[in-house]
XYZ file of C-alpha atoms in Angstrom:
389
model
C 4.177 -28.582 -2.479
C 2.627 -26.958 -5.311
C 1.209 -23.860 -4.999
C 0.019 -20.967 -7.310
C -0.576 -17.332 -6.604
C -2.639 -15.054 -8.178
C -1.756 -11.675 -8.950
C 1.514 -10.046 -9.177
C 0.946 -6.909 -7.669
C 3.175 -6.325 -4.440
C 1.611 -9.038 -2.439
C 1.377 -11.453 -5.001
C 4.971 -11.335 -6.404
C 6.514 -10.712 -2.950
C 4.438 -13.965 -1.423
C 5.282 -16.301 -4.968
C 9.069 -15.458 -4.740
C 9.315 -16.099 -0.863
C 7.601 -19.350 -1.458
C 9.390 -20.673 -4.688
C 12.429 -20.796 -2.458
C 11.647 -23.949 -1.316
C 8.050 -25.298 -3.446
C 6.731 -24.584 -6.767
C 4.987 -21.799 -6.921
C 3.210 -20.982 -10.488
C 2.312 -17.222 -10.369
C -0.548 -16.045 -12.850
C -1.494 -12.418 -13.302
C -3.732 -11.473 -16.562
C -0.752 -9.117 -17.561
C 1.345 -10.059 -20.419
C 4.108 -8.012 -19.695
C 3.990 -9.100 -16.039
C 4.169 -12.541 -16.564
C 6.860 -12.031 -19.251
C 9.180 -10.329 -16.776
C 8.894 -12.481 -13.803
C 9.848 -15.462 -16.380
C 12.561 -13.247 -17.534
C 13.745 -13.030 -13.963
C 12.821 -9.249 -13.753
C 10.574 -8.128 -11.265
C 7.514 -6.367 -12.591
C 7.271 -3.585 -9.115
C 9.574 -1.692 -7.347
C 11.215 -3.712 -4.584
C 15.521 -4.273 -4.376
C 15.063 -7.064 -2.563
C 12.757 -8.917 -5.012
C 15.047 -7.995 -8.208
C 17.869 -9.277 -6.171
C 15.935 -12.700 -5.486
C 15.203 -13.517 -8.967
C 18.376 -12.581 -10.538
C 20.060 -14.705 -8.626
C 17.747 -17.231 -5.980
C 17.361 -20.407 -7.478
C 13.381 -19.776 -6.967
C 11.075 -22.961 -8.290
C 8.934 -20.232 -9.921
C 6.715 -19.833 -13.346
C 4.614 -16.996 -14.479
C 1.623 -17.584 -16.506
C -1.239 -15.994 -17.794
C -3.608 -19.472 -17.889
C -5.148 -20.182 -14.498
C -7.061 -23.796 -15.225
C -3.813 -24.769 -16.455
C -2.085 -24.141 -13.676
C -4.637 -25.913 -10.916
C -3.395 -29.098 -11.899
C -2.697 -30.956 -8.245
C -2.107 -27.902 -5.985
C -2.073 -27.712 -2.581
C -3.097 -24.120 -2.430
C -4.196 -21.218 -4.218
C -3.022 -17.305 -3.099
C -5.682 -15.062 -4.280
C -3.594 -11.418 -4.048
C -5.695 -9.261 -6.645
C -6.373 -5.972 -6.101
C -9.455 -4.975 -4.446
C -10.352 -1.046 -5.389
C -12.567 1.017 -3.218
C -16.053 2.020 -5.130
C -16.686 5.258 -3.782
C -20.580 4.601 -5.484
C -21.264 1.551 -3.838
C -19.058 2.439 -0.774
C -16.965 -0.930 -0.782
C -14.539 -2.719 -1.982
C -14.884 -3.934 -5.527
C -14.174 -7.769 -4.931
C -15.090 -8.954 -8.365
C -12.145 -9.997 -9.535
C -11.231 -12.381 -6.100
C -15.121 -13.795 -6.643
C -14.218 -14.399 -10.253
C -11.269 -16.235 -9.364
C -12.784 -18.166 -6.508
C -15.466 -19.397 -8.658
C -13.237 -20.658 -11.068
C -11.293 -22.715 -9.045
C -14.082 -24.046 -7.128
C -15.490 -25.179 -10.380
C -12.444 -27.040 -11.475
C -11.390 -28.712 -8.378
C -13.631 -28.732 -5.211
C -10.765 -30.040 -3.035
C -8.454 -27.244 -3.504
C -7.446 -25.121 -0.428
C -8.055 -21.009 -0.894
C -6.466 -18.314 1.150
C -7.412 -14.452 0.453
C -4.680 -12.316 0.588
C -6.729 -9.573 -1.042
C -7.801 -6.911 1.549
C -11.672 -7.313 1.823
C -15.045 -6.366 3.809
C -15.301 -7.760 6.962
C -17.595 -10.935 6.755
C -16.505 -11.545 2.902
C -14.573 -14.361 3.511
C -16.983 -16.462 5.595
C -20.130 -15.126 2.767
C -17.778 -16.864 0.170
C -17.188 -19.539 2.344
C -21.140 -20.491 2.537
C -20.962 -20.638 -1.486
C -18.923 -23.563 -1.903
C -17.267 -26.900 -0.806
C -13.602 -25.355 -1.126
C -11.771 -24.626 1.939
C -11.858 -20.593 1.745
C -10.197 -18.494 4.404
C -8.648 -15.349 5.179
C -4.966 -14.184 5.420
C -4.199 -10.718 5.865
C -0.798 -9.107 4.835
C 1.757 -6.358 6.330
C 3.507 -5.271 3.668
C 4.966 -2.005 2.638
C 5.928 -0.631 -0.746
C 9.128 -1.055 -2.098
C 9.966 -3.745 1.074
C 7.228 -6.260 0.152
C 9.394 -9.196 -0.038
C 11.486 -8.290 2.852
C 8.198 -7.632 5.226
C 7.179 -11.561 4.249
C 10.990 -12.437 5.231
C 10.623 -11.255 8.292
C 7.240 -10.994 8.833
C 6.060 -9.029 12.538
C 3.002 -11.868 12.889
C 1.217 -14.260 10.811
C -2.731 -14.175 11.431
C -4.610 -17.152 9.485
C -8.178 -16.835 9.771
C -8.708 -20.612 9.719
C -8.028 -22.995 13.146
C -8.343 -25.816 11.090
C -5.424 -28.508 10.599
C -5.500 -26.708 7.197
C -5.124 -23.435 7.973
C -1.946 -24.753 10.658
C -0.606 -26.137 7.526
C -0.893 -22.890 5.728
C 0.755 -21.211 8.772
C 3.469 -23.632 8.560
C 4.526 -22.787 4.752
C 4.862 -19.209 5.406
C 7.009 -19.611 8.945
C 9.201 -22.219 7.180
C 10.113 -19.525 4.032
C 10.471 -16.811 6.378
C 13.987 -15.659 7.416
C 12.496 -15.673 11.344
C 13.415 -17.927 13.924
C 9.943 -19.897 14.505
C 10.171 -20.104 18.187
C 10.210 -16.122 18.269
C 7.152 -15.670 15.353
C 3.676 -15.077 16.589
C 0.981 -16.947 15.154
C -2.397 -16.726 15.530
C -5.370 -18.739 14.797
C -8.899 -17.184 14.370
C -12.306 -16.830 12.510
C -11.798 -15.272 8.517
C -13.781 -12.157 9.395
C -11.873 -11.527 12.782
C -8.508 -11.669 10.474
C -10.418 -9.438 7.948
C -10.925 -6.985 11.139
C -7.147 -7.645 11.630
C -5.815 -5.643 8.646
C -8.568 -3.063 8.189
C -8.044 -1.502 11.614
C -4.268 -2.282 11.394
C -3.814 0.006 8.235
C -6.602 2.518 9.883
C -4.737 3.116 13.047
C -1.759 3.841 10.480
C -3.706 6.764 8.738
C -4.776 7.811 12.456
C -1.738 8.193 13.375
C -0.403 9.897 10.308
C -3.157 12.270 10.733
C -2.595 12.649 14.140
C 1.034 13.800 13.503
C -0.310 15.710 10.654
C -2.923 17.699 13.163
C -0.230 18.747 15.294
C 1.961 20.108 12.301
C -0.934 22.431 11.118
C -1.523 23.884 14.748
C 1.885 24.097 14.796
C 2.404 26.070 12.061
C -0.855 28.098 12.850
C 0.557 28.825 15.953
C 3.752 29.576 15.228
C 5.251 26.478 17.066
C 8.393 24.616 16.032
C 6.605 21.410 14.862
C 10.200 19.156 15.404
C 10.232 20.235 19.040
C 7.126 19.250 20.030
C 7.477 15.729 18.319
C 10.480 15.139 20.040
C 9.341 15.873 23.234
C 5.971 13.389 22.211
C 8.264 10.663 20.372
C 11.023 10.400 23.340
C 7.819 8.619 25.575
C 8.249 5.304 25.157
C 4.086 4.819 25.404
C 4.216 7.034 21.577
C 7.269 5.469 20.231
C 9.162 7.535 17.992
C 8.457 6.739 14.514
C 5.582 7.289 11.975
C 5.315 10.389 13.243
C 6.659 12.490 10.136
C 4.250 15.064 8.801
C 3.288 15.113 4.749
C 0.759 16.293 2.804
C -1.587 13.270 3.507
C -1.882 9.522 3.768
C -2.079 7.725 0.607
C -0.787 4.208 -1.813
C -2.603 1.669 -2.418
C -3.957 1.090 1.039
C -4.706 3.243 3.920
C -7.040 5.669 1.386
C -9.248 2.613 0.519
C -9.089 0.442 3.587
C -9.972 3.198 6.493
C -13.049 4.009 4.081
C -13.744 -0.160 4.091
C -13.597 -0.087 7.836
C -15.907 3.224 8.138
C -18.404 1.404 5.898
C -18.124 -1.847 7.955
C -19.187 0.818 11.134
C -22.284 1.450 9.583
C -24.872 0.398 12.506
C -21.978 0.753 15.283
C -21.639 3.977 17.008
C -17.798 5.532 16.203
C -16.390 8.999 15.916
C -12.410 8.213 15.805
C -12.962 6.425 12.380
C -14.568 8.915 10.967
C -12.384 11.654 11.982
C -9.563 9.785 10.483
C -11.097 9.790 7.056
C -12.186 13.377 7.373
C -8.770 14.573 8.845
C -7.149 13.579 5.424
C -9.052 16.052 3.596
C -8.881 18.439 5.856
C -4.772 18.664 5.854
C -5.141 18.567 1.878
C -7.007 21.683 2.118
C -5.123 23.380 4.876
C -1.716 22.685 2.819
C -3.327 24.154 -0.960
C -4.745 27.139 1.221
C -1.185 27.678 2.624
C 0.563 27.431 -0.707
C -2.133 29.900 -2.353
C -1.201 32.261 1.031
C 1.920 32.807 -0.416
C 0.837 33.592 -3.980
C 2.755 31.573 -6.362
C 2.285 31.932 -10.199
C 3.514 28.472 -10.904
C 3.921 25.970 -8.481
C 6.130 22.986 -9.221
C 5.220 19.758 -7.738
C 8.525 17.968 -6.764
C 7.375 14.132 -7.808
C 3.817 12.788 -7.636
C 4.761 9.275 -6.533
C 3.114 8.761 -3.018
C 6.865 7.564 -0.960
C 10.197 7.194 -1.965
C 11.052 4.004 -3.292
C 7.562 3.455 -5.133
C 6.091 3.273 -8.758
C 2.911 4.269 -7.015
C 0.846 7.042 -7.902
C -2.433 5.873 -6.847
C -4.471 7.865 -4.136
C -0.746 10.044 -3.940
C -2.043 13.306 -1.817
C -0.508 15.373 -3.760
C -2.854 14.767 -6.655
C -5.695 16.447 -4.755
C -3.640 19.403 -3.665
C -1.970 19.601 -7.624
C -6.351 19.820 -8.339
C -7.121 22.394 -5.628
C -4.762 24.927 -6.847
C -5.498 24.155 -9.911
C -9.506 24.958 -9.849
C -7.448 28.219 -7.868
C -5.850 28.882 -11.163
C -2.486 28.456 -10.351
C -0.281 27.287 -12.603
C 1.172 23.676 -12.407
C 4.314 21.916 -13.835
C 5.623 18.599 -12.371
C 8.967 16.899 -11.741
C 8.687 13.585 -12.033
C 11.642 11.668 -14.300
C 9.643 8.446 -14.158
C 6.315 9.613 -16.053
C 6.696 9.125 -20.064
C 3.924 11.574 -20.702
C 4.331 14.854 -21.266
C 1.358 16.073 -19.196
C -0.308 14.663 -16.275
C -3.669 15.444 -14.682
C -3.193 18.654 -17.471
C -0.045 19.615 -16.274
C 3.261 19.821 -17.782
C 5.564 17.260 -17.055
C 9.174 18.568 -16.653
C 11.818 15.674 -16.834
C 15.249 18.217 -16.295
C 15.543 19.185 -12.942
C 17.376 22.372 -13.654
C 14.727 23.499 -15.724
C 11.843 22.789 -13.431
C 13.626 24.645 -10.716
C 14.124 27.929 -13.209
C 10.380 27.801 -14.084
C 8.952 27.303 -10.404
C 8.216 30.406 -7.844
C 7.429 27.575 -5.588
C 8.318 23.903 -5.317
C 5.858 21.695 -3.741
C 7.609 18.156 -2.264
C 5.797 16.039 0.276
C 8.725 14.307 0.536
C 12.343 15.895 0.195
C 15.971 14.464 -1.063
C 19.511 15.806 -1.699
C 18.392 16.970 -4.810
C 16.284 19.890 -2.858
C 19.372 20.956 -0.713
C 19.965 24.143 -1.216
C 16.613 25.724 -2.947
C 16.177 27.261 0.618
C 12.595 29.055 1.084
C 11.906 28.363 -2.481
C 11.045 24.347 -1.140
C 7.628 24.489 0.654
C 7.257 20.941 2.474
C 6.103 19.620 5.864
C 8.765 16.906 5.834
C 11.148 17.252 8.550
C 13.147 14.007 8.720
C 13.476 13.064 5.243
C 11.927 9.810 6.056
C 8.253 8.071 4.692
């Protein structure tokens, strides 16, 4: 089977190199540099597992910046572009997935599309109305830095299409997973119910962060040790205990912009939970800068600005908001963070030698903490308490 994949971003480049295991998968991505690598056998994001794959999988895969040449009898195209949240318009920005779907409609109306892109609710079946193409929705589960294994060994697939098509598309991704098909759920169901799928997925993610986040700033208010009362939540079997780790905020490239999607999609339906959860973000933000100014720092140094550990992602990384509220406090700001090339960021200093950001910080910031912080003491000011995302 051939099939091409658009967009090398994390679900693009995980999906093409899972699939070029056992088809040929042509992956195209407007970046130059991206396409160069993955032709190179380098992968162009952060993930072990994919590096590992194309050094040495024998993977049926080609990168390439020319889309019409690359529709040439294919079974189906991936759309995986990113979708940024407008904060004007209050929605996604799906231009560039329109763009794409026009363009392959217009070559070849027989050609099967699946969104991978996270989109509004309804999109999918708007598109669909548009055109003769096949057009459906797919959401991913993915995380950062473990793209490639998540689509190994995937929790569910969800195919918004009950079609003999969208069974077929089902079919491709069981058969390059590393799961035992007999024990993978799959479910068949309208594009804009799958759409619903992975907006309220990723927003009962940030409610839960949030949740955990809520209990760490009464606990601290209160003067309550914040590990003991998790453990005592966690150990019920009805919480579970994981994703329960305070920071300074949800953020990447997802929960920010999808739990604002999903509030906008509640527009004429009555809700209060959603809307907390967007809220509650902001209002831990806060509550950690006005603890930090509390103790009255001159400089504060921000212990990496990347938003998890194992990431090359900065986007919508909650520190950046607290790094600007102390700022506008006029506090003083340098930053650790050995994989920036500049030498400022957001106006601040960047420090690349550890030793030397430590001598020039009263305070060290980390949302997340490492070895490297063991032994700074009260000098460290973070809410993480298991060293874990």
């Amino acid at each position: 089977m051939k099939i091409v994949v658009i967009g090398l971003g994390y679900v693009g480049c995980s999906l093409a190199v899972m699939l070029s295991q056992k088809h040929q998968v042509i992956a195209v991505d407007i970046d130059e540099n991206k396409v160069e690598k993955v032709n190179k056998r380098i992968s162009p994001i952060k993930d072990k597992l994919i590096s590992k794959y194309l050094k040495y999988k024998r993977l049926n895969l080609l990168a390439s910046k020319n889309l019409k040449l690359s529709l040439s009898k294919v079974s189906f195209v991936i759309i995986a572009t990113s979708t940024d949240y407008d904060e004007r318009n209050n929605k996604f920005n799906t231009k560039t997935v329109e763009k794409v779907v026009r363009e392959v409609c217009n070559y070849n109306k027989k050609i099967n599309i699946v969104i991978k892109s996270t989109v509004p609710i309804g999109f999918t079946k708007k598109l669909s109305k548009k055109y003769e193409n096949k057009i459906f929705f797919s959401p991913e589960f993915l995380r950062e830095g473990t793209a490639l294994y998540d689509n190994l060994y995937p929790s569910r697939i969800i195919v918004g299409d009950k079609s003999k098509i969208g069974k077929n598309f089902a079919k491709l991704l069981v058969e390059c997973s590393s799961v035992d098909s007999k024990k993978l759920p799959v479910k068949y169901m309208g594009s804009s119910e799958a759409e619903a799928v992975k907006l309220f997925a990723n927003t009962y993610l940030a409610m839960r962060i949030s949740f955990f986040n809520e209990l760490d700033s009464f606990c601290e208010i209160k003067n309550l040790d914040t590990e003991n009362v998790i453990f005592g939540l966690g150990h019920d079997k009805r919480i579970g205990n994981y994703y329960n780790n305070p920071s300074f905020g949800y953020g990447g490239y997802c929960l920010p912009k999808d739990t604002k999607q999903l509030l906008a999609n509640f527009k004429e339906v009555p809700n209060t939970l959603i809307k907390a959860t967007v809220k509650s973000n902001q209002i831990r933000k806060k509550f950690i800068a006005d603890t930090v100014l509390k103790l009255k720092p001159r400089t504060v140094g921000v212990y990496r600005i990347l938003m998890k550990s194992n990431s090359d992602n900065y986007r919508s990384s909650a520190i950046k908001d607290i790094i600007k509220r102390l700022k506008a406090k006029n506090i003083e700001i340098i930053i650790y963070e050995p994989s920036l090339k500049q030498k400022k960021y957001q106006n601040c200093k960047v420090i690349i030698d550890f030793n030397e950001f430590v001598n020039n910080s009263d305070l060290i910031l980390a949302n997340r903490k490492n070895k490297q912080l063991h032994g700074l003491g009260n000098k460290v000011f973070s809410r993480d308490l298991f060293e874990s995302d």
